[in-house]
């Protein structure tokens, strides 16, 4: 708790630190936390980092205040609070990992697409439908998945035959050869399409062996991915959700606008 060290050493302003911490926690939980689900997740993470930094700074200040108040005849304080703070490093690392695992699922087009693919593979229609800008009918989405999965298997078998035994395409694992990349209709430096919305293309790729030489002397071998089959595209856009209270800025999240993949179209522009 902020201020306990100050209060223990006789500092009256410790009460102000206690009040400040309570206000900071309330602000973080009820004002900033809702924004962690959207594109502002990075700013929320920085806010949490600032909270931890202030906590460490006030603890070190209290420790130094206590050290100055010790009479020369007494034993030294020891290694000091700075060493003790190292014990909190694993907690900070675990907290940061948990934040990025549980927060920011809609912070970027990549995270939304990854969540959609994970839900598709797991058969979780409820979670997947919530990732669309216009929520589709769950039964219709499940039926689309059934048809798409069958077509993906067929396309993978055909691509495997075309790529040959050294192409690295496993017909038994269609997902292993599926890749997501900026569409050819997007800018070379980003996933933005001509209308300003991210466009991602789904493709089946094979592994090509490239033989070269380093400085013309040492033979080298490398692997590169080559597109065998185009499966379709996914278009995404931002959606403004209500803020945590009236008058607050909206929570900006990414959603799937339209999915045109393996002969199935879901969503609407």
PDB file of C-alpha atoms in Angstrom:
ATOM      1  CA  UNK A   1       0.000   0.000   0.000  1.00  0.00           C
ATOM      2  CA  UNK A   2       1.310   3.432  -0.900  1.00  0.00           C
ATOM      3  CA  UNK A   3       2.188   5.559   2.107  1.00  0.00           C
ATOM      4  CA  UNK A   4       2.599   2.826   4.742  1.00  0.00           C
ATOM      5  CA  UNK A   5       6.342   3.396   4.792  1.00  0.00           C
ATOM      6  CA  UNK A   6       5.862   7.135   5.137  1.00  0.00           C
ATOM      7  CA  UNK A   7       3.413   6.654   8.009  1.00  0.00           C
ATOM      8  CA  UNK A   8       5.757   4.217   9.754  1.00  0.00           C
ATOM      9  CA  UNK A   9       8.550   6.794   9.714  1.00  0.00           C
ATOM     10  CA  UNK A  10       6.309   9.590  10.964  1.00  0.00           C
ATOM     11  CA  UNK A  11       5.579  11.247   7.625  1.00  0.00           C
ATOM     12  CA  UNK A  12       2.095  12.746   7.680  1.00  0.00           C
ATOM     13  CA  UNK A  13       1.853  12.912   3.908  1.00  0.00           C
ATOM     14  CA  UNK A  14       1.603   9.138   3.927  1.00  0.00           C
ATOM     15  CA  UNK A  15      -2.169   9.558   4.275  1.00  0.00           C
ATOM     16  CA  UNK A  16      -2.189  11.469   0.994  1.00  0.00           C
ATOM     17  CA  UNK A  17      -0.381   8.589  -0.702  1.00  0.00           C
ATOM     18  CA  UNK A  18      -2.937   6.102   0.639  1.00  0.00           C
ATOM     19  CA  UNK A  19      -5.772   8.197  -0.778  1.00  0.00           C
ATOM     20  CA  UNK A  20      -3.873   8.627  -4.049  1.00  0.00           C
ATOM     21  CA  UNK A  21      -3.455   4.860  -4.410  1.00  0.00           C
ATOM     22  CA  UNK A  22      -7.144   4.200  -3.796  1.00  0.00           C
ATOM     23  CA  UNK A  23      -8.009   6.832  -6.420  1.00  0.00           C
ATOM     24  CA  UNK A  24      -5.482   5.322  -8.857  1.00  0.00           C
ATOM     25  CA  UNK A  25      -6.872   1.799  -8.433  1.00  0.00           C
ATOM     26  CA  UNK A  26     -10.473   2.961  -8.878  1.00  0.00           C
ATOM     27  CA  UNK A  27      -9.489   4.930 -11.986  1.00  0.00           C
ATOM     28  CA  UNK A  28      -7.599   1.998 -13.463  1.00  0.00           C
ATOM     29  CA  UNK A  29     -10.346  -0.577 -12.829  1.00  0.00           C
ATOM     30  CA  UNK A  30     -13.411   1.462 -13.744  1.00  0.00           C
ATOM     31  CA  UNK A  31     -12.037   3.966 -16.285  1.00  0.00           C
ATOM     32  CA  UNK A  32      -8.939   2.548 -17.986  1.00  0.00           C
ATOM     33  CA  UNK A  33      -9.545  -1.222 -17.857  1.00  0.00           C
ATOM     34  CA  UNK A  34     -12.469  -1.190 -20.345  1.00  0.00           C
ATOM     35  CA  UNK A  35     -10.124   0.294 -22.962  1.00  0.00           C
ATOM     36  CA  UNK A  36      -7.775  -2.695 -22.643  1.00  0.00           C
ATOM     37  CA  UNK A  37     -10.139  -4.657 -24.902  1.00  0.00           C
ATOM     38  CA  UNK A  38      -9.516  -2.349 -27.852  1.00  0.00           C
ATOM     39  CA  UNK A  39      -6.835  -0.491 -29.727  1.00  0.00           C
ATOM     40  CA  UNK A  40      -5.888   1.513 -26.606  1.00  0.00           C
ATOM     41  CA  UNK A  41      -4.593  -1.600 -24.819  1.00  0.00           C
ATOM     42  CA  UNK A  42      -1.021  -0.323 -25.100  1.00  0.00           C
ATOM     43  CA  UNK A  43      -1.897   2.907 -23.304  1.00  0.00           C
ATOM     44  CA  UNK A  44      -3.641   0.976 -20.532  1.00  0.00           C
ATOM     45  CA  UNK A  45      -0.544  -1.191 -20.142  1.00  0.00           C
ATOM     46  CA  UNK A  46       1.597   1.942 -19.826  1.00  0.00           C
ATOM     47  CA  UNK A  47      -0.800   3.190 -17.153  1.00  0.00           C
ATOM     48  CA  UNK A  48      -0.298  -0.022 -15.211  1.00  0.00           C
ATOM     49  CA  UNK A  49       3.458   0.333 -15.617  1.00  0.00           C
ATOM     50  CA  UNK A  50       3.292   3.878 -14.256  1.00  0.00           C
ATOM     51  CA  UNK A  51       1.332   2.603 -11.223  1.00  0.00           C
ATOM     52  CA  UNK A  52       4.030   0.013 -10.469  1.00  0.00           C
ATOM     53  CA  UNK A  53       6.786   2.611 -10.970  1.00  0.00           C
ATOM     54  CA  UNK A  54       5.156   5.012  -8.481  1.00  0.00           C
ATOM     55  CA  UNK A  55       4.692   2.164  -6.028  1.00  0.00           C
ATOM     56  CA  UNK A  56       8.405   1.299  -6.210  1.00  0.00           C
ATOM     57  CA  UNK A  57       9.487   4.944  -6.021  1.00  0.00           C
ATOM     58  CA  UNK A  58       7.476   5.722  -2.879  1.00  0.00           C
ATOM     59  CA  UNK A  59       8.699   2.507  -1.228  1.00  0.00           C
ATOM     60  CA  UNK A  60      12.332   3.420  -1.929  1.00  0.00           C
ATOM     61  CA  UNK A  61      11.750   6.930  -0.642  1.00  0.00           C
ATOM     62  CA  UNK A  62      10.292   5.603   2.618  1.00  0.00           C
ATOM     63  CA  UNK A  63      13.231   3.208   3.023  1.00  0.00           C
ATOM     64  CA  UNK A  64      15.756   6.006   2.600  1.00  0.00           C
ATOM     65  CA  UNK A  65      13.835   8.170   5.043  1.00  0.00           C
ATOM     66  CA  UNK A  66      13.972   5.354   7.577  1.00  0.00           C
ATOM     67  CA  UNK A  67      17.699   4.825   6.959  1.00  0.00           C
ATOM     68  CA  UNK A  68      18.446   8.495   7.648  1.00  0.00           C
ATOM     69  CA  UNK A  69      16.565   8.277  10.938  1.00  0.00           C
ATOM     70  CA  UNK A  70      18.563   5.372  12.337  1.00  0.00           C
ATOM     71  CA  UNK A  71      21.065   6.403  15.021  1.00  0.00           C
ATOM     72  CA  UNK A  72      24.719   5.674  14.239  1.00  0.00           C
ATOM     73  CA  UNK A  73      24.874   3.223  17.135  1.00  0.00           C
ATOM     74  CA  UNK A  74      22.253   1.001  15.589  1.00  0.00           C
ATOM     75  CA  UNK A  75      22.802  -1.666  12.994  1.00  0.00           C
ATOM     76  CA  UNK A  76      22.586  -0.611   9.336  1.00  0.00           C
ATOM     77  CA  UNK A  77      19.346  -1.143   7.462  1.00  0.00           C
ATOM     78  CA  UNK A  78      20.835  -4.047   5.523  1.00  0.00           C
ATOM     79  CA  UNK A  79      20.633  -4.535   1.799  1.00  0.00           C
ATOM     80  CA  UNK A  80      17.843  -1.967   1.528  1.00  0.00           C
ATOM     81  CA  UNK A  81      14.449  -1.927  -0.109  1.00  0.00           C
ATOM     82  CA  UNK A  82      15.954  -1.870  -3.582  1.00  0.00           C
ATOM     83  CA  UNK A  83      17.059  -5.501  -3.167  1.00  0.00           C
ATOM     84  CA  UNK A  84      13.701  -6.449  -1.647  1.00  0.00           C
ATOM     85  CA  UNK A  85      11.930  -5.053  -4.713  1.00  0.00           C
ATOM     86  CA  UNK A  86      13.640  -7.684  -6.854  1.00  0.00           C
ATOM     87  CA  UNK A  87      11.325 -10.250  -5.302  1.00  0.00           C
ATOM     88  CA  UNK A  88       8.471  -8.515  -7.082  1.00  0.00           C
ATOM     89  CA  UNK A  89      10.022  -8.974 -10.534  1.00  0.00           C
ATOM     90  CA  UNK A  90       8.358 -12.384 -11.154  1.00  0.00           C
ATOM     91  CA  UNK A  91       5.000 -10.915 -10.092  1.00  0.00           C
ATOM     92  CA  UNK A  92       5.420  -7.998 -12.515  1.00  0.00           C
ATOM     93  CA  UNK A  93       6.370 -10.365 -15.353  1.00  0.00           C
ATOM     94  CA  UNK A  94       3.419 -12.649 -14.581  1.00  0.00           C
ATOM     95  CA  UNK A  95       1.075  -9.659 -14.425  1.00  0.00           C
ATOM     96  CA  UNK A  96       2.276  -8.310 -17.778  1.00  0.00           C
ATOM     97  CA  UNK A  97       1.867 -11.746 -19.368  1.00  0.00           C
ATOM     98  CA  UNK A  98      -1.637 -12.103 -17.950  1.00  0.00           C
ATOM     99  CA  UNK A  99      -2.567  -8.632 -19.204  1.00  0.00           C
ATOM    100  CA  UNK A 100      -1.614  -9.347 -22.806  1.00  0.00           C
ATOM    101  CA  UNK A 101      -3.173 -12.809 -22.614  1.00  0.00           C
ATOM    102  CA  UNK A 102      -6.535 -11.646 -21.287  1.00  0.00           C
ATOM    103  CA  UNK A 103      -6.689  -8.096 -22.648  1.00  0.00           C
ATOM    104  CA  UNK A 104      -6.517  -6.608 -26.078  1.00  0.00           C
ATOM    105  CA  UNK A 105      -8.323  -9.401 -28.005  1.00  0.00           C
ATOM    106  CA  UNK A 106      -9.613  -6.737 -30.389  1.00  0.00           C
ATOM    107  CA  UNK A 107      -6.657  -4.375 -30.229  1.00  0.00           C
ATOM    108  CA  UNK A 108      -5.482  -5.062 -33.791  1.00  0.00           C
ATOM    109  CA  UNK A 109      -6.657  -6.752 -37.010  1.00  0.00           C
ATOM    110  CA  UNK A 110      -4.119  -9.528 -36.428  1.00  0.00           C
ATOM    111  CA  UNK A 111      -5.422 -10.347 -32.962  1.00  0.00           C
ATOM    112  CA  UNK A 112      -9.048 -10.463 -34.141  1.00  0.00           C
ATOM    113  CA  UNK A 113      -8.186 -12.729 -37.062  1.00  0.00           C
ATOM    114  CA  UNK A 114      -6.133 -15.015 -34.817  1.00  0.00           C
ATOM    115  CA  UNK A 115      -9.033 -15.227 -32.353  1.00  0.00           C
ATOM    116  CA  UNK A 116     -11.438 -16.050 -35.188  1.00  0.00           C
ATOM    117  CA  UNK A 117      -9.231 -18.847 -36.542  1.00  0.00           C
ATOM    118  CA  UNK A 118      -8.771 -20.282 -33.041  1.00  0.00           C
ATOM    119  CA  UNK A 119     -12.546 -20.253 -32.503  1.00  0.00           C
ATOM    120  CA  UNK A 120     -13.100 -21.871 -35.900  1.00  0.00           C
ATOM    121  CA  UNK A 121     -10.657 -24.670 -35.153  1.00  0.00           C
ATOM    122  CA  UNK A 122     -12.219 -25.196 -31.716  1.00  0.00           C
ATOM    123  CA  UNK A 123     -15.766 -25.042 -33.090  1.00  0.00           C
ATOM    124  CA  UNK A 124     -16.627 -22.140 -30.767  1.00  0.00           C
ATOM    125  CA  UNK A 125     -19.340 -20.376 -32.753  1.00  0.00           C
ATOM    126  CA  UNK A 126     -20.392 -18.152 -29.838  1.00  0.00           C
ATOM    127  CA  UNK A 127     -16.996 -16.476 -29.509  1.00  0.00           C
ATOM    128  CA  UNK A 128     -16.440 -16.260 -33.257  1.00  0.00           C
ATOM    129  CA  UNK A 129     -19.764 -14.571 -33.981  1.00  0.00           C
ATOM    130  CA  UNK A 130     -18.893 -11.789 -31.539  1.00  0.00           C
ATOM    131  CA  UNK A 131     -15.832 -10.930 -33.619  1.00  0.00           C
ATOM    132  CA  UNK A 132     -17.934  -9.613 -36.534  1.00  0.00           C
ATOM    133  CA  UNK A 133     -18.993  -5.999 -36.934  1.00  0.00           C
ATOM    134  CA  UNK A 134     -22.474  -7.308 -37.730  1.00  0.00           C
ATOM    135  CA  UNK A 135     -23.057 -10.425 -35.622  1.00  0.00           C
ATOM    136  CA  UNK A 136     -24.079 -13.318 -37.917  1.00  0.00           C
ATOM    137  CA  UNK A 137     -26.566 -16.042 -37.105  1.00  0.00           C
ATOM    138  CA  UNK A 138     -24.700 -18.732 -35.175  1.00  0.00           C
ATOM    139  CA  UNK A 139     -26.373 -21.636 -36.949  1.00  0.00           C
ATOM    140  CA  UNK A 140     -25.504 -20.145 -40.342  1.00  0.00           C
ATOM    141  CA  UNK A 141     -21.907 -19.567 -39.264  1.00  0.00           C
ATOM    142  CA  UNK A 142     -21.590 -23.145 -38.019  1.00  0.00           C
ATOM    143  CA  UNK A 143     -22.950 -24.428 -41.331  1.00  0.00           C
ATOM    144  CA  UNK A 144     -20.457 -22.234 -43.209  1.00  0.00           C
ATOM    145  CA  UNK A 145     -17.610 -23.656 -41.136  1.00  0.00           C
ATOM    146  CA  UNK A 146     -18.655 -27.208 -41.999  1.00  0.00           C
ATOM    147  CA  UNK A 147     -18.572 -26.434 -45.716  1.00  0.00           C
ATOM    148  CA  UNK A 148     -15.359 -24.404 -45.478  1.00  0.00           C
ATOM    149  CA  UNK A 149     -13.541 -27.112 -43.517  1.00  0.00           C
ATOM    150  CA  UNK A 150     -14.434 -29.719 -46.128  1.00  0.00           C
ATOM    151  CA  UNK A 151     -13.286 -27.428 -48.944  1.00  0.00           C
ATOM    152  CA  UNK A 152     -10.066 -26.602 -47.084  1.00  0.00           C
ATOM    153  CA  UNK A 153      -9.272 -30.309 -46.834  1.00  0.00           C
ATOM    154  CA  UNK A 154      -9.932 -30.794 -50.551  1.00  0.00           C
ATOM    155  CA  UNK A 155      -7.810 -27.772 -51.492  1.00  0.00           C
ATOM    156  CA  UNK A 156      -4.974 -29.001 -49.289  1.00  0.00           C
ATOM    157  CA  UNK A 157      -5.041 -32.433 -50.917  1.00  0.00           C
ATOM    158  CA  UNK A 158      -4.916 -30.857 -54.381  1.00  0.00           C
ATOM    159  CA  UNK A 159      -2.148 -28.457 -53.351  1.00  0.00           C
ATOM    160  CA  UNK A 160      -0.151 -31.322 -51.875  1.00  0.00           C
ATOM    161  CA  UNK A 161      -0.322 -33.237 -55.134  1.00  0.00           C
ATOM    162  CA  UNK A 162       0.732 -30.114 -57.051  1.00  0.00           C
ATOM    163  CA  UNK A 163       3.618 -29.260 -54.693  1.00  0.00           C
ATOM    164  CA  UNK A 164       5.007 -32.788 -54.597  1.00  0.00           C
ATOM    165  CA  UNK A 165       6.467 -34.747 -51.675  1.00  0.00           C
ATOM    166  CA  UNK A 166       9.018 -32.051 -50.866  1.00  0.00           C
ATOM    167  CA  UNK A 167       6.499 -29.217 -50.716  1.00  0.00           C
ATOM    168  CA  UNK A 168       5.837 -29.593 -47.012  1.00  0.00           C
ATOM    169  CA  UNK A 169       2.041 -29.726 -47.393  1.00  0.00           C
ATOM    170  CA  UNK A 170       0.403 -32.328 -45.172  1.00  0.00           C
ATOM    171  CA  UNK A 171      -3.071 -33.324 -46.407  1.00  0.00           C
ATOM    172  CA  UNK A 172      -3.816 -34.665 -42.919  1.00  0.00           C
ATOM    173  CA  UNK A 173      -3.239 -31.225 -41.350  1.00  0.00           C
ATOM    174  CA  UNK A 174      -4.767 -28.543 -43.608  1.00  0.00           C
ATOM    175  CA  UNK A 175      -4.202 -25.767 -41.049  1.00  0.00           C
ATOM    176  CA  UNK A 176      -0.435 -26.228 -41.076  1.00  0.00           C
ATOM    177  CA  UNK A 177      -0.130 -24.933 -44.648  1.00  0.00           C
ATOM    178  CA  UNK A 178      -2.656 -22.108 -44.274  1.00  0.00           C
ATOM    179  CA  UNK A 179      -1.140 -18.625 -44.167  1.00  0.00           C
ATOM    180  CA  UNK A 180      -2.621 -15.142 -43.717  1.00  0.00           C
ATOM    181  CA  UNK A 181      -0.944 -12.183 -45.394  1.00  0.00           C
ATOM    182  CA  UNK A 182      -1.801  -8.748 -46.840  1.00  0.00           C
ATOM    183  CA  UNK A 183      -3.997  -9.099 -49.904  1.00  0.00           C
ATOM    184  CA  UNK A 184      -2.618  -8.226 -53.334  1.00  0.00           C
ATOM    185  CA  UNK A 185      -5.185  -5.421 -53.342  1.00  0.00           C
ATOM    186  CA  UNK A 186      -3.562  -3.839 -50.322  1.00  0.00           C
ATOM    187  CA  UNK A 187      -0.677  -1.431 -49.966  1.00  0.00           C
ATOM    188  CA  UNK A 188       2.748  -3.144 -50.078  1.00  0.00           C
ATOM    189  CA  UNK A 189       3.659  -1.615 -46.704  1.00  0.00           C
ATOM    190  CA  UNK A 190       0.442  -2.468 -44.841  1.00  0.00           C
ATOM    191  CA  UNK A 191      -2.737  -4.518 -44.894  1.00  0.00           C
ATOM    192  CA  UNK A 192      -4.876  -1.521 -45.889  1.00  0.00           C
ATOM    193  CA  UNK A 193      -7.033  -1.961 -48.949  1.00  0.00           C
ATOM    194  CA  UNK A 194      -8.077   0.726 -51.380  1.00  0.00           C
ATOM    195  CA  UNK A 195     -10.968   1.738 -49.106  1.00  0.00           C
ATOM    196  CA  UNK A 196      -8.662   2.144 -46.113  1.00  0.00           C
ATOM    197  CA  UNK A 197      -9.810  -1.065 -44.426  1.00  0.00           C
ATOM    198  CA  UNK A 198      -7.389  -3.922 -43.672  1.00  0.00           C
ATOM    199  CA  UNK A 199      -7.613  -6.769 -46.167  1.00  0.00           C
ATOM    200  CA  UNK A 200      -5.995 -10.121 -45.399  1.00  0.00           C
ATOM    201  CA  UNK A 201      -5.669 -12.961 -47.908  1.00  0.00           C
ATOM    202  CA  UNK A 202      -5.779 -16.642 -46.995  1.00  0.00           C
ATOM    203  CA  UNK A 203      -3.451 -18.905 -49.000  1.00  0.00           C
ATOM    204  CA  UNK A 204      -2.033 -22.397 -49.022  1.00  0.00           C
ATOM    205  CA  UNK A 205       1.746 -22.333 -49.268  1.00  0.00           C
ATOM    206  CA  UNK A 206       4.477 -24.816 -50.033  1.00  0.00           C
ATOM    207  CA  UNK A 207       8.125 -24.876 -48.989  1.00  0.00           C
ATOM    208  CA  UNK A 208      10.630 -24.262 -51.789  1.00  0.00           C
ATOM    209  CA  UNK A 209      14.316 -25.029 -51.344  1.00  0.00           C
ATOM    210  CA  UNK A 210      16.553 -22.238 -52.601  1.00  0.00           C
ATOM    211  CA  UNK A 211      20.231 -22.992 -53.188  1.00  0.00           C
ATOM    212  CA  UNK A 212      22.704 -20.138 -53.384  1.00  0.00           C
ATOM    213  CA  UNK A 213      26.227 -19.281 -52.313  1.00  0.00           C
ATOM    214  CA  UNK A 214      27.692 -16.831 -49.834  1.00  0.00           C
ATOM    215  CA  UNK A 215      30.130 -14.470 -51.603  1.00  0.00           C
ATOM    216  CA  UNK A 216      30.211 -16.996 -54.410  1.00  0.00           C
ATOM    217  CA  UNK A 217      32.279 -19.343 -52.255  1.00  0.00           C
ATOM    218  CA  UNK A 218      30.185 -21.098 -49.618  1.00  0.00           C
ATOM    219  CA  UNK A 219      27.073 -22.992 -50.792  1.00  0.00           C
ATOM    220  CA  UNK A 220      23.912 -22.110 -48.832  1.00  0.00           C
ATOM    221  CA  UNK A 221      20.440 -23.605 -48.682  1.00  0.00           C
ATOM    222  CA  UNK A 222      17.314 -21.857 -47.453  1.00  0.00           C
ATOM    223  CA  UNK A 223      13.567 -22.364 -47.420  1.00  0.00           C
ATOM    224  CA  UNK A 224      10.979 -19.939 -48.728  1.00  0.00           C
ATOM    225  CA  UNK A 225       7.214 -20.059 -48.879  1.00  0.00           C
ATOM    226  CA  UNK A 226       5.437 -19.985 -52.229  1.00  0.00           C
ATOM    227  CA  UNK A 227       1.693 -19.568 -52.706  1.00  0.00           C
ATOM    228  CA  UNK A 228       0.004 -22.593 -54.214  1.00  0.00           C
ATOM    229  CA  UNK A 229      -3.652 -21.650 -53.846  1.00  0.00           C
ATOM    230  CA  UNK A 230      -5.629 -18.484 -52.997  1.00  0.00           C
ATOM    231  CA  UNK A 231      -8.543 -19.260 -50.708  1.00  0.00           C
ATOM    232  CA  UNK A 232     -10.138 -15.839 -50.249  1.00  0.00           C
ATOM    233  CA  UNK A 233      -9.932 -12.680 -48.200  1.00  0.00           C
ATOM    234  CA  UNK A 234     -10.970 -11.202 -44.867  1.00  0.00           C
ATOM    235  CA  UNK A 235     -11.825  -7.514 -44.557  1.00  0.00           C
ATOM    236  CA  UNK A 236     -11.727  -5.824 -41.148  1.00  0.00           C
ATOM    237  CA  UNK A 237     -12.689  -2.416 -39.731  1.00  0.00           C
ATOM    238  CA  UNK A 238     -12.920  -0.552 -36.441  1.00  0.00           C
ATOM    239  CA  UNK A 239     -16.093  -0.287 -34.391  1.00  0.00           C
ATOM    240  CA  UNK A 240     -16.774   2.262 -31.640  1.00  0.00           C
ATOM    241  CA  UNK A 241     -18.212   0.772 -28.456  1.00  0.00           C
ATOM    242  CA  UNK A 242     -19.629   2.907 -25.607  1.00  0.00           C
ATOM    243  CA  UNK A 243     -17.088   4.193 -23.108  1.00  0.00           C
ATOM    244  CA  UNK A 244     -17.153   3.272 -19.404  1.00  0.00           C
ATOM    245  CA  UNK A 245     -19.345   6.284 -18.563  1.00  0.00           C
ATOM    246  CA  UNK A 246     -21.367   8.973 -20.283  1.00  0.00           C
ATOM    247  CA  UNK A 247     -19.147  11.416 -22.134  1.00  0.00           C
ATOM    248  CA  UNK A 248     -16.099   9.142 -22.110  1.00  0.00           C
ATOM    249  CA  UNK A 249     -14.261   8.449 -25.386  1.00  0.00           C
ATOM    250  CA  UNK A 250     -15.494   5.309 -27.162  1.00  0.00           C
ATOM    251  CA  UNK A 251     -13.685   1.994 -26.848  1.00  0.00           C
ATOM    252  CA  UNK A 252     -12.292   1.404 -30.349  1.00  0.00           C
ATOM    253  CA  UNK A 253     -12.158  -2.289 -31.239  1.00  0.00           C
ATOM    254  CA  UNK A 254     -11.392  -4.188 -34.422  1.00  0.00           C
ATOM    255  CA  UNK A 255     -14.017  -6.443 -35.968  1.00  0.00           C
ATOM    256  CA  UNK A 256     -14.376  -8.617 -39.056  1.00  0.00           C
ATOM    257  CA  UNK A 257     -16.356  -6.661 -41.627  1.00  0.00           C
ATOM    258  CA  UNK A 258     -16.641  -9.306 -44.326  1.00  0.00           C
ATOM    259  CA  UNK A 259     -15.224 -12.768 -44.799  1.00  0.00           C
ATOM    260  CA  UNK A 260     -15.122 -14.133 -48.353  1.00  0.00           C
ATOM    261  CA  UNK A 261     -13.361 -17.453 -47.922  1.00  0.00           C
ATOM    262  CA  UNK A 262     -13.580 -20.893 -49.549  1.00  0.00           C
ATOM    263  CA  UNK A 263     -16.795 -20.074 -51.361  1.00  0.00           C
ATOM    264  CA  UNK A 264     -18.542 -18.692 -48.280  1.00  0.00           C
ATOM    265  CA  UNK A 265     -19.330 -15.031 -47.613  1.00  0.00           C
ATOM    266  CA  UNK A 266     -20.098 -13.952 -44.054  1.00  0.00           C
ATOM    267  CA  UNK A 267     -20.617 -10.400 -42.845  1.00  0.00           C
ATOM    268  CA  UNK A 268     -21.486  -7.241 -44.705  1.00  0.00           C
ATOM    269  CA  UNK A 269     -19.755  -4.093 -45.841  1.00  0.00           C
TER     270      UNK A 269
END
